[in-house]
PDB file of C-alpha atoms and ligand atoms in Angstrom:
ATOM      1  CA  MET P   1    -167.547 -44.697  10.040  1.00 95.00           C
ATOM      2  CA  VAL P   2    -170.633 -46.798  11.229  1.00 98.00           C
ATOM      3  CA  LYS P   3    -172.390 -48.837   8.534  1.00 98.00           C
ATOM      4  CA  ALA P   4    -175.222 -50.424   9.992  1.00 98.00           C
ATOM      5  CA  VAL P   5    -178.054 -52.754   8.678  1.00 99.00           C
ATOM      6  CA  PHE P   6    -181.945 -53.074   9.588  1.00 98.00           C
ATOM      7  CA  PRO P   7    -182.754 -56.705   8.675  1.00 98.00           C
ATOM      8  CA  GLY P   8    -186.225 -57.978   8.678  1.00 98.00           C
ATOM      9  CA  SER P   9    -188.922 -59.719   6.461  1.00 97.00           C
ATOM     10  CA  PHE P  10    -190.623 -56.278   5.873  1.00 97.00           C
ATOM     11  CA  ASP P  11    -194.012 -57.942   4.985  1.00 97.00           C
ATOM     12  CA  PRO P  12    -194.790 -55.331   4.908  1.00 97.00           C
ATOM     13  CA  LEU P  13    -192.774 -52.466   6.571  1.00 98.00           C
ATOM     14  CA  THR P  14    -194.700 -50.897   9.094  1.00 98.00           C
ATOM     15  CA  LEU P  15    -194.532 -47.236  10.936  1.00 98.00           C
ATOM     16  CA  GLY P  16    -192.717 -48.961  13.855  1.00 98.00           C
ATOM     17  CA  HIS P  17    -189.994 -50.304  11.346  1.00 98.00           C
ATOM     18  CA  LEU P  18    -189.859 -46.902   9.741  1.00 98.00           C
ATOM     19  CA  ASP P  19    -189.528 -45.142  13.146  1.00 98.00           C
ATOM     20  CA  VAL P  20    -186.583 -47.464  14.331  1.00 98.00           C
ATOM     21  CA  VAL P  21    -185.000 -46.375  10.510  1.00 98.00           C
ATOM     22  CA  GLU P  22    -185.356 -42.762  11.207  1.00 98.00           C
ATOM     23  CA  ARG P  23    -184.133 -42.892  14.687  1.00 98.00           C
ATOM     24  CA  ALA P  24    -180.885 -45.176  13.824  1.00 98.00           C
ATOM     25  CA  SER P  25    -180.271 -42.765  10.920  1.00 98.00           C
ATOM     26  CA  ALA P  26    -179.617 -40.366  13.392  1.00 98.00           C
ATOM     27  CA  HIS P  27    -176.734 -42.523  14.919  1.00 98.00           C
ATOM     28  CA  VAL P  28    -174.846 -44.038  12.133  1.00 98.00           C
ATOM     29  CA  ASP P  29    -173.083 -42.895   8.777  1.00 98.00           C
ATOM     30  CA  GLU P  30    -175.093 -45.123   6.638  1.00 98.00           C
ATOM     31  CA  LEU P  31    -177.910 -47.612   6.926  1.00 98.00           C
ATOM     32  CA  VAL P  32    -179.092 -50.238   4.640  1.00 99.00           C
ATOM     33  CA  VAL P  33    -182.695 -51.394   5.125  1.00 98.00           C
ATOM     34  CA  LEU P  34    -182.245 -55.292   4.070  1.00 98.00           C
ATOM     35  CA  VAL P  35    -185.291 -57.109   3.232  1.00 98.00           C
ATOM     36  CA  THR P  36    -184.554 -61.195   4.019  1.00 97.00           C
ATOM     37  CA  GLY P  37    -186.324 -63.950   2.406  1.00 90.00           C
ATOM     38  CA  ASN P  38    -185.487 -66.088  -0.919  1.00 73.00           C
ATOM     39  CA  PRO P  39    -186.860 -64.427  -4.054  1.00 69.00           C
ATOM     40  CA  ASN P  40    -187.080 -68.079  -5.473  1.00 66.00           C
ATOM     41  CA  LYS P  41    -189.238 -69.101  -2.379  1.00 62.00           C
ATOM     42  CA  PRO P  42    -191.849 -66.577  -2.264  1.00 65.00           C
ATOM     43  CA  SER P  43    -194.179 -66.587   0.623  1.00 76.00           C
ATOM     44  CA  GLY P  44    -196.145 -64.178   2.816  1.00 89.00           C
ATOM     45  CA  LEU P  45    -198.301 -61.222   1.261  1.00 94.00           C
ATOM     46  CA  PHE P  46    -195.849 -59.811  -1.029  1.00 96.00           C
ATOM     47  CA  PRO P  47    -192.710 -61.041  -2.725  1.00 95.00           C
ATOM     48  CA  VAL P  48    -189.427 -59.905  -1.647  1.00 96.00           C
ATOM     49  CA  GLU P  49    -188.803 -57.652  -4.883  1.00 95.00           C
ATOM     50  CA  ARG P  50    -192.028 -56.140  -3.918  1.00 96.00           C
ATOM     51  CA  ARG P  51    -191.244 -55.635  -0.387  1.00 97.00           C
ATOM     52  CA  GLU P  52    -188.096 -54.095  -1.401  1.00 97.00           C
ATOM     53  CA  GLU P  53    -190.094 -51.831  -3.650  1.00 98.00           C
ATOM     54  CA  LEU P  54    -192.549 -50.603  -0.988  1.00 98.00           C
ATOM     55  CA  ALA P  55    -189.856 -50.325   1.480  1.00 98.00           C
ATOM     56  CA  LYS P  56    -187.991 -47.644  -1.163  1.00 98.00           C
ATOM     57  CA  GLU P  57    -191.221 -45.498  -1.691  1.00 98.00           C
ATOM     58  CA  ALA P  58    -191.802 -45.487   2.516  1.00 97.00           C
ATOM     59  CA  LEU P  59    -188.317 -43.841   2.605  1.00 98.00           C
ATOM     60  CA  ARG P  60    -188.687 -41.320   0.151  1.00 97.00           C
ATOM     61  CA  THR P  61    -190.758 -39.396   2.566  1.00 93.00           C
ATOM     62  CA  ALA P  62    -189.092 -40.667   5.638  1.00 97.00           C
ATOM     63  CA  ASP P  63    -186.995 -37.884   8.232  1.00 97.00           C
ATOM     64  CA  LEU P  64    -183.577 -39.797   7.306  1.00 98.00           C
ATOM     65  CA  ARG P  65    -180.445 -38.290   8.943  1.00 98.00           C
ATOM     66  CA  CYS P  66    -177.901 -40.556   6.932  1.00 98.00           C
ATOM     67  CA  PRO P  67    -178.032 -42.116   3.479  1.00 98.00           C
ATOM     68  CA  VAL P  68    -180.517 -44.941   3.877  1.00 98.00           C
ATOM     69  CA  THR P  69    -180.531 -47.968   0.875  1.00 98.00           C
ATOM     70  CA  VAL P  70    -182.814 -50.916   0.693  1.00 98.00           C
ATOM     71  CA  ASP P  71    -181.242 -54.402  -0.385  1.00 98.00           C
ATOM     72  CA  HIS P  72    -182.627 -57.906  -0.265  1.00 97.00           C
ATOM     73  CA  TRP P  73    -180.805 -60.839   0.823  1.00 97.00           C
ATOM     74  CA  GLY P  74    -181.517 -64.702   1.160  1.00 96.00           C
ATOM     75  CA  GLY P  75    -178.376 -66.219   2.931  1.00 96.00           C
ATOM     76  CA  LEU P  76    -176.928 -65.699   6.592  1.00 98.00           C
ATOM     77  CA  LEU P  77    -177.247 -62.324   7.980  1.00 98.00           C
ATOM     78  CA  VAL P  78    -173.714 -62.376   8.998  1.00 98.00           C
ATOM     79  CA  ASP P  79    -172.307 -63.095   5.474  1.00 98.00           C
ATOM     80  CA  TYR P  80    -174.251 -59.889   4.234  1.00 98.00           C
ATOM     81  CA  THR P  81    -172.717 -57.836   7.052  1.00 98.00           C
ATOM     82  CA  SER P  82    -168.900 -59.115   6.331  1.00 98.00           C
ATOM     83  CA  ALA P  83    -169.571 -58.750   2.336  1.00 98.00           C
ATOM     84  CA  ASN P  84    -170.567 -55.139   2.759  1.00 98.00           C
ATOM     85  CA  ASP P  85    -168.518 -54.260   5.440  1.00 98.00           C
ATOM     86  CA  ILE P  86    -171.324 -53.722   8.122  1.00 98.00           C
ATOM     87  CA  GLY P  87    -170.421 -53.211  11.713  1.00 97.00           C
ATOM     88  CA  LEU P  88    -173.693 -53.047  13.279  1.00 98.00           C
ATOM     89  CA  ILE P  89    -177.050 -54.780  13.355  1.00 98.00           C
ATOM     90  CA  VAL P  90    -179.997 -52.562  14.061  1.00 98.00           C
ATOM     91  CA  LYS P  91    -183.039 -54.135  15.199  1.00 98.00           C
ATOM     92  CA  GLY P  92    -186.684 -52.832  17.317  1.00 98.00           C
ATOM     93  CA  LEU P  93    -187.900 -54.464  20.511  1.00 98.00           C
ATOM     94  CA  ARG P  94    -191.408 -53.841  21.400  1.00 97.00           C
ATOM     95  CA  SER P  95    -191.346 -56.518  24.031  1.00 96.00           C
ATOM     96  CA  SER P  96    -189.611 -59.079  26.292  1.00 97.00           C
ATOM     97  CA  LEU P  97    -191.280 -61.527  23.719  1.00 96.00           C
ATOM     98  CA  ASP P  98    -189.029 -59.524  21.049  1.00 96.00           C
ATOM     99  CA  TYR P  99    -186.235 -59.672  23.489  1.00 97.00           C
ATOM    100  CA  GLU P 100    -186.416 -63.573  23.959  1.00 97.00           C
ATOM    101  CA  TYR P 101    -186.464 -63.909  19.785  1.00 97.00           C
ATOM    102  CA  GLU P 102    -183.710 -61.711  19.433  1.00 98.00           C
ATOM    103  CA  TRP P 103    -181.034 -62.197  22.293  1.00 97.00           C
ATOM    104  CA  PRO P 104    -180.237 -65.547  20.792  1.00 98.00           C
ATOM    105  CA  MET P 105    -179.800 -64.193  17.341  1.00 98.00           C
ATOM    106  CA  ALA P 106    -177.603 -61.013  18.498  1.00 98.00           C
ATOM    107  CA  GLN P 107    -175.325 -63.499  20.596  1.00 98.00           C
ATOM    108  CA  LEU P 108    -174.653 -65.980  17.631  1.00 98.00           C
ATOM    109  CA  ASN P 109    -174.342 -63.345  15.038  1.00 98.00           C
ATOM    110  CA  ARG P 110    -171.815 -61.918  17.410  1.00 98.00           C
ATOM    111  CA  ARG P 111    -170.276 -65.132  17.644  1.00 98.00           C
ATOM    112  CA  LEU P 112    -170.208 -66.049  14.132  1.00 97.00           C
ATOM    113  CA  SER P 113    -168.765 -62.530  12.813  1.00 97.00           C
ATOM    114  CA  GLY P 114    -168.018 -60.391  15.778  1.00 97.00           C
ATOM    115  CA  VAL P 115    -170.875 -57.951  14.363  1.00 98.00           C
ATOM    116  CA  ASP P 116    -172.793 -56.448  17.313  1.00 98.00           C
ATOM    117  CA  THR P 117    -176.429 -55.563  17.611  1.00 98.00           C
ATOM    118  CA  ALA P 118    -178.163 -52.042  18.693  1.00 98.00           C
ATOM    119  CA  PHE P 119    -181.824 -52.319  19.834  1.00 98.00           C
ATOM    120  CA  TYR P 120    -183.933 -49.367  19.790  1.00 98.00           C
ATOM    121  CA  VAL P 121    -186.938 -49.500  22.192  1.00 98.00           C
ATOM    122  CA  THR P 122    -190.039 -49.189  20.147  1.00 97.00           C
ATOM    123  CA  ASP P 123    -192.163 -46.062  20.465  1.00 97.00           C
ATOM    124  CA  GLU P 124    -195.239 -46.624  22.576  1.00 97.00           C
ATOM    125  CA  ARG P 125    -197.441 -45.570  19.702  1.00 96.00           C
ATOM    126  CA  TYR P 126    -196.059 -48.675  17.462  1.00 97.00           C
ATOM    127  CA  ALA P 127    -195.756 -51.186  20.471  1.00 96.00           C
ATOM    128  CA  LYS P 128    -198.769 -53.483  19.184  1.00 96.00           C
ATOM    129  CA  VAL P 129    -197.790 -52.976  15.569  1.00 97.00           C
ATOM    130  CA  SER P 130    -196.645 -56.199  13.802  1.00 96.00           C
ATOM    131  CA  SER P 131    -196.833 -56.565  10.041  1.00 96.00           C
ATOM    132  CA  SER P 132    -198.488 -60.087  10.816  1.00 95.00           C
ATOM    133  CA  LEU P 133    -201.361 -58.633  12.690  1.00 96.00           C
ATOM    134  CA  VAL P 134    -201.647 -55.910  10.067  1.00 96.00           C
ATOM    135  CA  LYS P 135    -201.875 -58.484   7.567  1.00 94.00           C
ATOM    136  CA  GLU P 136    -204.475 -60.233   9.335  1.00 95.00           C
ATOM    137  CA  ILE P 137    -206.476 -57.145  10.030  1.00 95.00           C
ATOM    138  CA  ALA P 138    -206.414 -56.307   6.505  1.00 95.00           C
ATOM    139  CA  ARG P 139    -207.202 -59.683   4.940  1.00 93.00           C
ATOM    140  CA  PHE P 140    -210.527 -59.286   7.294  1.00 94.00           C
ATOM    141  CA  GLY P 141    -211.326 -56.333   5.478  1.00 94.00           C
ATOM    142  CA  GLY P 142    -210.184 -54.025   8.388  1.00 95.00           C
ATOM    143  CA  ASP P 143    -208.547 -50.602   7.877  1.00 95.00           C
ATOM    144  CA  VAL P 144    -204.741 -50.766   8.498  1.00 96.00           C
ATOM    145  CA  ALA P 145    -203.677 -47.320   7.176  1.00 95.00           C
ATOM    146  CA  GLU P 146    -202.932 -46.169  10.877  1.00 96.00           C
ATOM    147  CA  PHE P 147    -200.070 -48.330  10.823  1.00 98.00           C
ATOM    148  CA  LEU P 148    -198.657 -48.475   7.589  1.00 98.00           C
ATOM    149  CA  PRO P 149    -196.881 -45.462   5.572  1.00 97.00           C
ATOM    150  CA  ALA P 150    -199.472 -44.329   3.054  1.00 94.00           C
ATOM    151  CA  PRO P 151    -197.960 -46.056   0.102  1.00 93.00           C
ATOM    152  CA  ILE P 152    -197.464 -49.397   1.688  1.00 97.00           C
ATOM    153  CA  ALA P 153    -201.174 -49.129   3.490  1.00 96.00           C
ATOM    154  CA  ALA P 154    -202.647 -48.720  -0.205  1.00 93.00           C
ATOM    155  CA  ALA P 155    -200.714 -51.638  -1.447  1.00 95.00           C
ATOM    156  CA  VAL P 156    -201.606 -54.010   1.430  1.00 95.00           C
ATOM    157  CA  ALA P 157    -205.413 -53.061   1.188  1.00 91.00           C
ATOM    158  CA  GLU P 158    -205.175 -54.112  -2.680  1.00 91.00           C
ATOM    159  CA  ALA P 159    -203.230 -57.170  -1.866  1.00 92.00           C
ATOM    160  CA  ALA P 160    -205.436 -58.581   0.765  1.00 86.00           C
ATOM    161  CA  GLY P 161    -208.567 -57.547  -1.404  1.00 76.00           C
ATOM    162  CA  SER P 162    -209.947 -55.250   1.066  1.00 55.00           C
TER     163      SER P 162
HETATM  164  O1  LIG D 201    -188.751 -59.756  10.438  1.00 68.09           O
HETATM  165  P1  LIG D 201    -188.243 -60.965  11.156  1.00 68.09           P
HETATM  166  O2  LIG D 201    -189.042 -61.963  10.291  1.00 68.09           O
HETATM  167  O3  LIG D 201    -188.541 -61.044  12.536  1.00 68.09           O
HETATM  168  O4  LIG D 201    -186.614 -61.037  10.429  1.00 68.09           O
HETATM  169  C1  LIG D 201    -186.090 -62.059  11.363  1.00 68.09           C
HETATM  170  C2  LIG D 201    -184.460 -62.256  10.486  1.00 68.09           C
HETATM  171  C3  LIG D 201    -184.857 -61.891   9.122  1.00 68.09           C
HETATM  172  C4  LIG D 201    -184.028 -60.621  11.003  1.00 68.09           C
HETATM  173  C5  LIG D 201    -183.818 -63.093  10.731  1.00 68.09           C
HETATM  174  O5  LIG D 201    -184.415 -64.127  10.613  1.00 68.09           O
HETATM  175  C6  LIG D 201    -182.295 -63.102  10.042  1.00 68.09           C
HETATM  176  O6  LIG D 201    -181.350 -62.503  10.778  1.00 68.09           O
HETATM  177  N1  LIG D 201    -182.472 -63.913   8.937  1.00 68.09           N
HETATM  178  C7  LIG D 201    -181.093 -63.997   7.853  1.00 68.09           C
HETATM  179  C8  LIG D 201    -180.847 -65.720   8.282  1.00 68.09           C
HETATM  180  C9  LIG D 201    -179.847 -65.561   9.356  1.00 68.09           C
HETATM  181  O7  LIG D 201    -178.950 -65.255   9.633  1.00 68.09           O
HETATM  182  N2  LIG D 201    -180.404 -66.278  10.452  1.00 68.09           N
HETATM  183  C10 LIG D 201    -179.767 -66.571  11.566  1.00 68.09           C
HETATM  184  C11 LIG D 201    -179.565 -65.442  12.672  1.00 68.09           C
HETATM  185  S1  LIG D 201    -178.543 -65.894  14.154  1.00 68.09           S
END
């Protein structure tokens, strides 16, 4: 039984994230999409609770092959994995830049708790999609619908005032 976690800020969750969730759901028995951040120190476009709500909405119409839940966490990832009996961390890799950012975390998480990280190479359709760029485009009034699940696109457009 493989229980995995896909952690991230998800501010907001993009189609690239959703693609990783769908693909990972075919390889594990249970998956938690974990919105990280401290609910008492809101920063970013959406507070943690809203990111969680939006992720849940997006997952309603996703092609999921195992039970997928959404949760949030403001502490160390390995404390969450240990407390929830999770044996695998799932991440997406768009480029070597992501790799440089991710590999120290993967090594330290493994050293701290023995938990391994599995990387999914981002589908080429989403290789340039990031939550930060999507927010920037929306802030300047650009259309971000092609990068986001439909319910999230509407919420981002409204929050960014576009
Ligand atoms: O979407 P992001 O911001 O790239 O996600 C990074 C995230 C949240 C996965 C990473 O910062 C994380 O694991 N945060 C939890 C705190 C933690 O465990 N940090 C040490 C990692 S070695």
